[in-house]
Short mmCIF file of C-alpha atoms and ligand atoms in Angstrom, two decimals:
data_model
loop_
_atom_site.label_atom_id
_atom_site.label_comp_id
_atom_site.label_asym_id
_atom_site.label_seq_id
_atom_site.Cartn_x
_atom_site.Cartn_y
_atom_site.Cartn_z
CA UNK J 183 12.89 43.11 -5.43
CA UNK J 184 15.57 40.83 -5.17
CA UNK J 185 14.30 37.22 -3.66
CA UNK J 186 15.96 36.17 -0.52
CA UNK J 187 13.66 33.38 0.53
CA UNK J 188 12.69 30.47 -0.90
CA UNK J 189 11.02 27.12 0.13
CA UNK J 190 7.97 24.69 -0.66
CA UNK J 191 4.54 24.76 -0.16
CA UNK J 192 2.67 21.53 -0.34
CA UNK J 193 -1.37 21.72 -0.73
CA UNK J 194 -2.92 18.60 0.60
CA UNK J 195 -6.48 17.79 1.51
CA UNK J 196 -8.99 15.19 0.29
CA UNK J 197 -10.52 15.45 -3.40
CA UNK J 198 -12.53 17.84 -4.69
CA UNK J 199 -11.96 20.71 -1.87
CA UNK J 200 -10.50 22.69 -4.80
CA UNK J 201 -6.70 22.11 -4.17
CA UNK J 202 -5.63 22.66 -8.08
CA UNK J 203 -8.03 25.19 -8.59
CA UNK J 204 -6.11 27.30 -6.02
CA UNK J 205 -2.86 26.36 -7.81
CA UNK J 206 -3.93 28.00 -10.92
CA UNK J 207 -5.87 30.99 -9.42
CA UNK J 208 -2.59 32.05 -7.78
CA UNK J 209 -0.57 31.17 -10.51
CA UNK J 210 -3.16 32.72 -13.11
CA UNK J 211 -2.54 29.88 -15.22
CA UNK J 212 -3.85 26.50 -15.67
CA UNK J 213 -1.19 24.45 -14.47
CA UNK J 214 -3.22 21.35 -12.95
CA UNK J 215 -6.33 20.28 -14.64
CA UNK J 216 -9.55 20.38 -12.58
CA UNK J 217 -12.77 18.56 -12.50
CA UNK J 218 -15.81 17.70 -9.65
CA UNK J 219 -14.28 14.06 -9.93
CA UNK J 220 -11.84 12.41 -7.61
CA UNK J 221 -8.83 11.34 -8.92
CA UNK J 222 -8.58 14.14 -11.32
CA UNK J 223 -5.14 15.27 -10.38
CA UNK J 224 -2.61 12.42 -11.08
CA UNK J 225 0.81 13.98 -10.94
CA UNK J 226 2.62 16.16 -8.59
CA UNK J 227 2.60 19.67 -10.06
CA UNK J 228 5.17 22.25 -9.09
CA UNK J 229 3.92 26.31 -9.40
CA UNK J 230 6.33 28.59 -8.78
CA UNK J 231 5.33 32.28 -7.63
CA UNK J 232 7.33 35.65 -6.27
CA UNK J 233 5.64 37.20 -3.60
CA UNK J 234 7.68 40.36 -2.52
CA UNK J 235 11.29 38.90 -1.41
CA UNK J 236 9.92 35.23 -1.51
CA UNK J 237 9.67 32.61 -4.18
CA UNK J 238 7.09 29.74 -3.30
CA UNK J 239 7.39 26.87 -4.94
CA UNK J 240 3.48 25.33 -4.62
CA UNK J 241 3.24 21.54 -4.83
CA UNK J 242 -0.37 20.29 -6.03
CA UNK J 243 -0.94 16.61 -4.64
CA UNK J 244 -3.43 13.96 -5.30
CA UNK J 245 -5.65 13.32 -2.94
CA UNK J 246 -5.34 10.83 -0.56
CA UNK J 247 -7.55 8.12 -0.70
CA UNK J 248 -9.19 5.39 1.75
CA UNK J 249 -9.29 2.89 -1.23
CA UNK J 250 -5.65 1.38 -1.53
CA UNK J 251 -6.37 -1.97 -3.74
CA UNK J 252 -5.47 -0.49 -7.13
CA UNK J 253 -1.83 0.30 -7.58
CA UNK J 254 -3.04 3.91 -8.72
CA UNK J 255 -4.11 4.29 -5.36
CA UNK J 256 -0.66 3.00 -3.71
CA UNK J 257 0.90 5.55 -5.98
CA UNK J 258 -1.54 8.76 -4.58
CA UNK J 259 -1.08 7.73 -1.17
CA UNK J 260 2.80 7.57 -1.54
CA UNK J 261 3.34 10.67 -3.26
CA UNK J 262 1.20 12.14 -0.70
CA UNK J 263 3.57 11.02 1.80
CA UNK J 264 6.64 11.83 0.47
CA UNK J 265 5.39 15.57 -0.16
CA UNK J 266 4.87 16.10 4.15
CA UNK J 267 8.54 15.21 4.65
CA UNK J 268 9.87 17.76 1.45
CA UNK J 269 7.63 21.01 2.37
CA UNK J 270 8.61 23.87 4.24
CA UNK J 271 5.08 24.52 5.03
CA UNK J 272 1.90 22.71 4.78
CA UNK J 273 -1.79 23.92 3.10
CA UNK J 274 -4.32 21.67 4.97
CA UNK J 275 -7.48 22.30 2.75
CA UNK J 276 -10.86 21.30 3.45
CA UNK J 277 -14.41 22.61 2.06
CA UNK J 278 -16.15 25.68 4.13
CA UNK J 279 -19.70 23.48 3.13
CA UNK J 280 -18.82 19.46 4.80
CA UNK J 281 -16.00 17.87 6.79
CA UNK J 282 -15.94 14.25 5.72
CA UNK J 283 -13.88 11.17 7.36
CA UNK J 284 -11.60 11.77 4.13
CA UNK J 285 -10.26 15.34 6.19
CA UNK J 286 -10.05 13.00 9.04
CA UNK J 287 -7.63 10.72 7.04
CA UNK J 288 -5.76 13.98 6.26
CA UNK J 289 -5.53 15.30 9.07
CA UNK J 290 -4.36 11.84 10.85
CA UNK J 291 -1.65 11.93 8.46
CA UNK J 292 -0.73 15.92 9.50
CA UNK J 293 0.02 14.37 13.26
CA UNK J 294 3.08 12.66 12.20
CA UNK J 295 4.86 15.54 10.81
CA UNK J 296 5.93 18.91 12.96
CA UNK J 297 6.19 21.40 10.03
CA UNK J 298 4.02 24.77 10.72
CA UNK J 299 0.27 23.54 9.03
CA UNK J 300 -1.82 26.48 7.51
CA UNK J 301 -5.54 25.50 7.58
CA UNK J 302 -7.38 27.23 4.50
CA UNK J 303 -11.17 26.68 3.97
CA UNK J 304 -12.17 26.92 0.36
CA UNK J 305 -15.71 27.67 -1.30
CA UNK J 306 -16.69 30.64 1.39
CA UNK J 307 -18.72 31.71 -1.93
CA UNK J 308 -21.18 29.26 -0.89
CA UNK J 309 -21.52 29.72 2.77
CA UNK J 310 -24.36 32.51 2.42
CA UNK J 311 -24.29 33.58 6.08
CA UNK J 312 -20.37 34.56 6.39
CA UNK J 313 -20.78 34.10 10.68
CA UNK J 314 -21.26 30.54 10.34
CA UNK J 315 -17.93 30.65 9.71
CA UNK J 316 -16.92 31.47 13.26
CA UNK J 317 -18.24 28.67 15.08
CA UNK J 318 -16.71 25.95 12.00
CA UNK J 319 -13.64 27.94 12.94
CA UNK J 320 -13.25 27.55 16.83
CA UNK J 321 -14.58 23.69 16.11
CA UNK J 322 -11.03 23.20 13.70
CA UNK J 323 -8.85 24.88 16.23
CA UNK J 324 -9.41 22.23 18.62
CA UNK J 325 -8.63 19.66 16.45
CA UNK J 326 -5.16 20.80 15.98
CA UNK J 327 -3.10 23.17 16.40
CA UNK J 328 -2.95 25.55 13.43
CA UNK J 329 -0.26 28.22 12.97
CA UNK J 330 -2.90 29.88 10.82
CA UNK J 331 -6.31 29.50 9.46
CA UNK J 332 -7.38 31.28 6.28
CA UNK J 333 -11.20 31.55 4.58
CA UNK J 334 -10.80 31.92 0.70
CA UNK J 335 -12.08 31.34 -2.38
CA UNK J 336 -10.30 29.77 -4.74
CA UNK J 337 -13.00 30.10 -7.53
CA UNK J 338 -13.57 33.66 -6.84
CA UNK J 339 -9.73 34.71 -5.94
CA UNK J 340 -11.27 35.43 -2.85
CA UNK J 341 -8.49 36.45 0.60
CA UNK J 342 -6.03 34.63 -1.68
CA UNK J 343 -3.56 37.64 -1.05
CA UNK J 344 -3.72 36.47 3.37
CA UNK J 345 -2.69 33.20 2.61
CA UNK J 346 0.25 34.05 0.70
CA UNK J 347 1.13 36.41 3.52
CA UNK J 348 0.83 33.51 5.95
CA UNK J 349 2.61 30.96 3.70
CA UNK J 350 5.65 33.77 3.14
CA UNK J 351 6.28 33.63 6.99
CA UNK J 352 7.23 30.25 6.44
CA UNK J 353 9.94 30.01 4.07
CA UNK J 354 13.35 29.61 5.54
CA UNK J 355 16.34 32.04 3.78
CA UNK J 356 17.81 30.92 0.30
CA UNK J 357 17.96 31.55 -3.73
CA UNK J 358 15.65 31.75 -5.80
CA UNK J 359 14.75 27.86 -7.04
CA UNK J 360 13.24 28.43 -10.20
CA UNK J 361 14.00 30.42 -12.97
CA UNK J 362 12.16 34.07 -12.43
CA UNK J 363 9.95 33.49 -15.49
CA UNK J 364 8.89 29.72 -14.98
CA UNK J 365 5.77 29.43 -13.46
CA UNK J 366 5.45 25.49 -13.82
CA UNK J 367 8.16 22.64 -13.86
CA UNK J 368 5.65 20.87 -16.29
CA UNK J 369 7.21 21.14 -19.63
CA UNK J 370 4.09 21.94 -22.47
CA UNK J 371 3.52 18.50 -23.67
CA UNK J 372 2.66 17.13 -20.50
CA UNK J 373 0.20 20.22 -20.07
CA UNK J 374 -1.22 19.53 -23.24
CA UNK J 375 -1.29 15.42 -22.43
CA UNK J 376 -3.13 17.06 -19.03
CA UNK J 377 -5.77 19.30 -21.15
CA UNK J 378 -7.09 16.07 -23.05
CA UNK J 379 -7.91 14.32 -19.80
CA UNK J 380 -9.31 17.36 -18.30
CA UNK J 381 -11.71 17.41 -21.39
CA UNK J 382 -12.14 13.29 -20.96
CA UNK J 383 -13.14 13.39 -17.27
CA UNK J 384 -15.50 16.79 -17.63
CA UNK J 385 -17.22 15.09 -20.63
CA UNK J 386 -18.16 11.27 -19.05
CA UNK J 387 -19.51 9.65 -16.29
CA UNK J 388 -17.84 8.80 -12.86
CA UNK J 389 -16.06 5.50 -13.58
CA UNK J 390 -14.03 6.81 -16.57
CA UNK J 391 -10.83 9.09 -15.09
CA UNK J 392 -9.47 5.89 -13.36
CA UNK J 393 -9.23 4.29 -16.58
CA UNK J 394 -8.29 6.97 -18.70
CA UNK J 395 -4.42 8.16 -19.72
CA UNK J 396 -2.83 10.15 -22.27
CA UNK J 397 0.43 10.13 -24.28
CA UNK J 398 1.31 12.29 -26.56
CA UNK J 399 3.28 10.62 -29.80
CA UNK J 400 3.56 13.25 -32.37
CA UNK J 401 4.24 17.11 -31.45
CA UNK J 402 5.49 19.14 -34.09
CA UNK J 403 5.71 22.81 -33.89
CA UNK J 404 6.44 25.26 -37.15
CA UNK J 405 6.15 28.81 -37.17
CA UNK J 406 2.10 28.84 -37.23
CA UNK J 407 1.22 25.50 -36.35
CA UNK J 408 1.72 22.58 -33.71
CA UNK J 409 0.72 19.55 -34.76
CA UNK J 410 -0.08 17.13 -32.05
CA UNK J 411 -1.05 13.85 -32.09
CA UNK J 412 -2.17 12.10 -29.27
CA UNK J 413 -3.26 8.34 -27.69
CA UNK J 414 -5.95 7.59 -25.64
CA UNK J 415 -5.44 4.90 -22.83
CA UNK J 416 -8.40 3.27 -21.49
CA UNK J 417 -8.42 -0.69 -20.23
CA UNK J 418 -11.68 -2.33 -21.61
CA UNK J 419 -13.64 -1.75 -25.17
CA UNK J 420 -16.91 -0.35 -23.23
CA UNK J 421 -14.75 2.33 -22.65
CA UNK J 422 -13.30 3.24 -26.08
CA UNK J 423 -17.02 3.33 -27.14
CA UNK J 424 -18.01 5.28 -24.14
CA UNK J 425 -15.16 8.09 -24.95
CA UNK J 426 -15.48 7.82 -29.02
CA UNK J 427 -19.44 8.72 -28.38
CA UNK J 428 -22.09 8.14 -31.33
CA UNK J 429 -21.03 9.01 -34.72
CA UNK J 430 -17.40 9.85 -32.71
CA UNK J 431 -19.36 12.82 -31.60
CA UNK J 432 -18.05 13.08 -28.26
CA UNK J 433 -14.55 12.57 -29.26
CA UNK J 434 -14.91 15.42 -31.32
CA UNK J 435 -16.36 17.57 -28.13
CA UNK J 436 -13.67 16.48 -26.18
CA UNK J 437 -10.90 17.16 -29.27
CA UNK J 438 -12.75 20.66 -29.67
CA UNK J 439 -12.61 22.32 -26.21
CA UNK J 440 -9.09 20.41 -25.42
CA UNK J 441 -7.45 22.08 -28.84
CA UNK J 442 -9.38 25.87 -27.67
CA UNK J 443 -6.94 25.46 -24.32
CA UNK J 444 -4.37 23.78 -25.55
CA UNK J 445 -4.23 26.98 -27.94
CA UNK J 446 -3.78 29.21 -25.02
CA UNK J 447 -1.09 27.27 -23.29
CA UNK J 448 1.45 27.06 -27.14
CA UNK J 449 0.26 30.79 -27.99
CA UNK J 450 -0.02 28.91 -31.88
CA UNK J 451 -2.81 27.31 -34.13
CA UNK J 452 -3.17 23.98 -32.96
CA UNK J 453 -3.94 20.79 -34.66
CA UNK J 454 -4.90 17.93 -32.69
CA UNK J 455 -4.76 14.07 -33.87
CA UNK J 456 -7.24 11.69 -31.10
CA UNK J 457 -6.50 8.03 -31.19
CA UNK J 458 -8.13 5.43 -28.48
CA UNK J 459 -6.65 2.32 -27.70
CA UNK J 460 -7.04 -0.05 -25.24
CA UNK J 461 -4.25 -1.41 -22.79
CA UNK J 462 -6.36 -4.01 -20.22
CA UNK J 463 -6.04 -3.00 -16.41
CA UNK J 464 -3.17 -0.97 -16.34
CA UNK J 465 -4.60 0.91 -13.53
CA UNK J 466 -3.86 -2.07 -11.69
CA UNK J 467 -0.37 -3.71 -12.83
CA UNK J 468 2.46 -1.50 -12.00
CA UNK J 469 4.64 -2.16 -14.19
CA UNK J 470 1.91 -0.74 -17.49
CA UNK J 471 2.15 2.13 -14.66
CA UNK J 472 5.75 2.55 -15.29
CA UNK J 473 5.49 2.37 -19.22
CA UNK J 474 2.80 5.32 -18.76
CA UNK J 475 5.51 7.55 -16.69
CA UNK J 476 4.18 7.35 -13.18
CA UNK J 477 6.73 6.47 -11.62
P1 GDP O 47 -8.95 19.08 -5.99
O1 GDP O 47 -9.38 17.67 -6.19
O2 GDP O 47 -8.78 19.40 -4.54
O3 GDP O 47 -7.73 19.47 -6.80
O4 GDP O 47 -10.17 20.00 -6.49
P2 GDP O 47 -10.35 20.82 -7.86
O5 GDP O 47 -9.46 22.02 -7.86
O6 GDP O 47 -10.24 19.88 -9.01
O7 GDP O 47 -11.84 21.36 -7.66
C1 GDP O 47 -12.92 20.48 -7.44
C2 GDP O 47 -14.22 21.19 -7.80
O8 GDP O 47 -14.47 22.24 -6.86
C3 GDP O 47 -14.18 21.84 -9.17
O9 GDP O 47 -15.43 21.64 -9.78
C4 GDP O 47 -13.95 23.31 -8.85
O10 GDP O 47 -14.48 24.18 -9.82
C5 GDP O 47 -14.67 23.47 -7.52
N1 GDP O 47 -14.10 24.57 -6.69
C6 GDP O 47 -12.79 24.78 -6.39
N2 GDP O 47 -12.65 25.87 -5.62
C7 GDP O 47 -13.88 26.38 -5.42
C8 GDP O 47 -14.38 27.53 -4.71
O11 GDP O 47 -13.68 28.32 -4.08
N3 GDP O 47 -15.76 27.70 -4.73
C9 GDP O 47 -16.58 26.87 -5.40
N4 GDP O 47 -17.89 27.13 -5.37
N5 GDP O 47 -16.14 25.79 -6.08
C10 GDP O 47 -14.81 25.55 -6.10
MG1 MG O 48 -6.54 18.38 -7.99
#
């Protein structure tokens, strides 16, 4: 079918509702990394999907956060801005188990824009009783006014077909935006810079993903092989031992699992090259920011 609508989708909500994981289980990809941990998603990711005569371009944002004294923070809370005023239509998502002040924060910021807000509630796999659902339901509508609200799972690919439907009424006329076959506008070294830190942040404890960054130096690709070398960026020496682990065994986990993906993503053999280093605060000085790529 030929494609004669086209637009943007933004997903925003506060961490951890399962905004990338929905990314990914529409795109049947991994695309954006996901964890349990705030903070996970770093970037704004682009995934780019035909549904019948539409192409929707989904945009995957950080969360938006409460805490703005780090410069990483000023950067999440500024993309997440920006994205409102660029999408044709707006994913509010929030968790069918707790509403939080964070949704409030969210939803404070979805006042001060007038484009048509879906409301999806994720993780209905773990609401048990299915007509408590109702009642969470009428409670939303009165807090704004949705133009539709949609209970899925994105774990399960649960009713992810209705919100497509719902987004696709959205999208103003135009070309297609993309390429037909490009699903991402992530090239595969940043994917495979995103894989390590997936692997980082699943494998330590809560402090670690603000600290932790990845650039890759070396990625050479022959027939059979890519050869990939990459740094680790963390800001103090605790953490180089944390992430290198006893004996380097958890560097080795984390090198292990991230090459298995990473495998899937280049279709090739892969061998990986892990290097820690240490570059003091630069979650907090914007300008070591800027030398990282976030700009
Ligand atoms: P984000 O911060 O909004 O991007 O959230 P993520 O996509 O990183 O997901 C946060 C956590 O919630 C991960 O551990 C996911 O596996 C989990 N999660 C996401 N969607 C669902 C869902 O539909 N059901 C359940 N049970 N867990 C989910
Ligand atoms: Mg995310």
């Amino acid at each position: 079918m030929t494609v004669t609508k086209s637009g943007y989708a933004a997903i925003i909500g506060r961490p951890n509702v399962g905004k990338s994981t929905l990314m990914n289980a529409i795109l049947g990809e991994k695309v954006s990394i996901t964890s349990p941990k705030p903070q996970t998603t770093r970037w704004q990711i682009l995934g780019v999907k035909i549904v019948d005569d539409t192409q929707i371009i989904f945009v995957d944002t950080p969360g938006i956060n409460r805490e703005q004294k780090r410069a990483m923070n000023r950067y999440l809370n500024k993309i997440a801005s920006s994205v409102l005023k660029d999408a044709d239509v707006i994913v509010f998502m929030i968790d069918a188990v707790s509403w939080r002040g964070e949704d409030d924060l969210v939803l404070e910021k979805l006042k001060h824009t007038d484009k048509p807000v879906i409301l999806a509630i994720n993780k209905i796999d773990l609401v048990k009783d299915k007509g408590e659902l109702l009642p969470l339901i009428e409670r939303l509508q009165e807090k704004y006014e949705f133009k539709h609200i949609v209970p899925i799972s994105a774990l399960d690919d649960d009713n992810l077909a209705a919100l497509e439907s719902a987004i696709v009424k959205f999208m103003p006329p135009g070309p297609m935006l993309f390429p037909e076959d490009q699903i991402t506008d992530k090239s595969e070294r940043f994917q495979v810079a995103e894989i390590i830190r997936e692997k980082l942040i699943q494998n330590t404890e809560e402090e670690l993903p603000y600290a932790v960054s990845v650039e890759i130096e070396e990625y050479k690709q022959t027939e059979e092989l890519t050869e990939i070398s990459a740094v680790i960026w963390v800001e103090r020496q605790g953490q180089k031992i944390i992430i290198i682990g006893k004996k380097g065994a958890r560097l080795k986990k984390v090198g292990i699992q991230a090459r298995r993906d990473i495998e899937k993503v280049t279709g090739n053999k892969v061998f990986l090259r892990l290097w820690v280093k240490i570059k003091e605060n630069w979650t907090d000085d914007d300008r070591a920011l800027r030398s990282l790529g976030y700009e």
